[in-house]
């Protein structure tokens, strides 16, 4: 049986200031709406890391904030990620915050930034003044426009994946996407 219909896709807006890992010309783009204080997002982060090891430069990962109100420190953690991005250390703080779930209050975030070699004064000022609160809200609005209501929610070349799925699921999905691209 040959299926000729393309799976449903959504064109998720990727902004110039989004945190991105992987080449712009990657065949597979994964847009992830995530929350630094969400244990399922930590699982997805580990899975995506393994997926990138398997597929290398064929994958581009775009991180978008979607802090859930049930996680009281998640919004400030999302702002912290943006403040770290100002200093070129988003992914380092990203990994540190996921490894430190449950300890994401502002004082801890400032400590992590200093441990990672960020300019502590600039980071603290950025975090304290809420410089990126509007930016986090914008990601949340983009997510809501695409039906995101929980985390993690990912879009693999526009195909919705809700929840922390196992590595095998993503491997199969990426291989399917690569096959579709090769047929075009």
C-alpha angles and dihedrals in degrees: 000000000000118000111209098182118100113231116254112277137186125208100229113198112245112197126210091244096050117121106254134182120189135033123311090233095053114138093225122051118189116193109195125196104199147163121219092217096050116105091205089054088054088055090049091049091054091047093049090050090055091045090054089051089054098044103025116183092005087081129067116188121205116192120209127180121241106162111188119227090230088068105067096195097041097090094053089045089054089052089049091056090055091047089052090049087060086064096041094255104104096122093046092053090040090059093043093051093049089049090050102048112160091034102071102119114132096262091054091046090054091049091051091049091053091047089054092053099253120150096269097202094050092045093049092049091049092049097042094050093048091234093169102037091107091048091054089048089052091055089049091051091049089050093048090050087059096047098262110156102148139031139286098031117162136185115209105198084333096312112129119238114179118196138010101306122187123264092253091059092054093044090055092046093050092048089050091050092049090051091051091050092048091052092057 
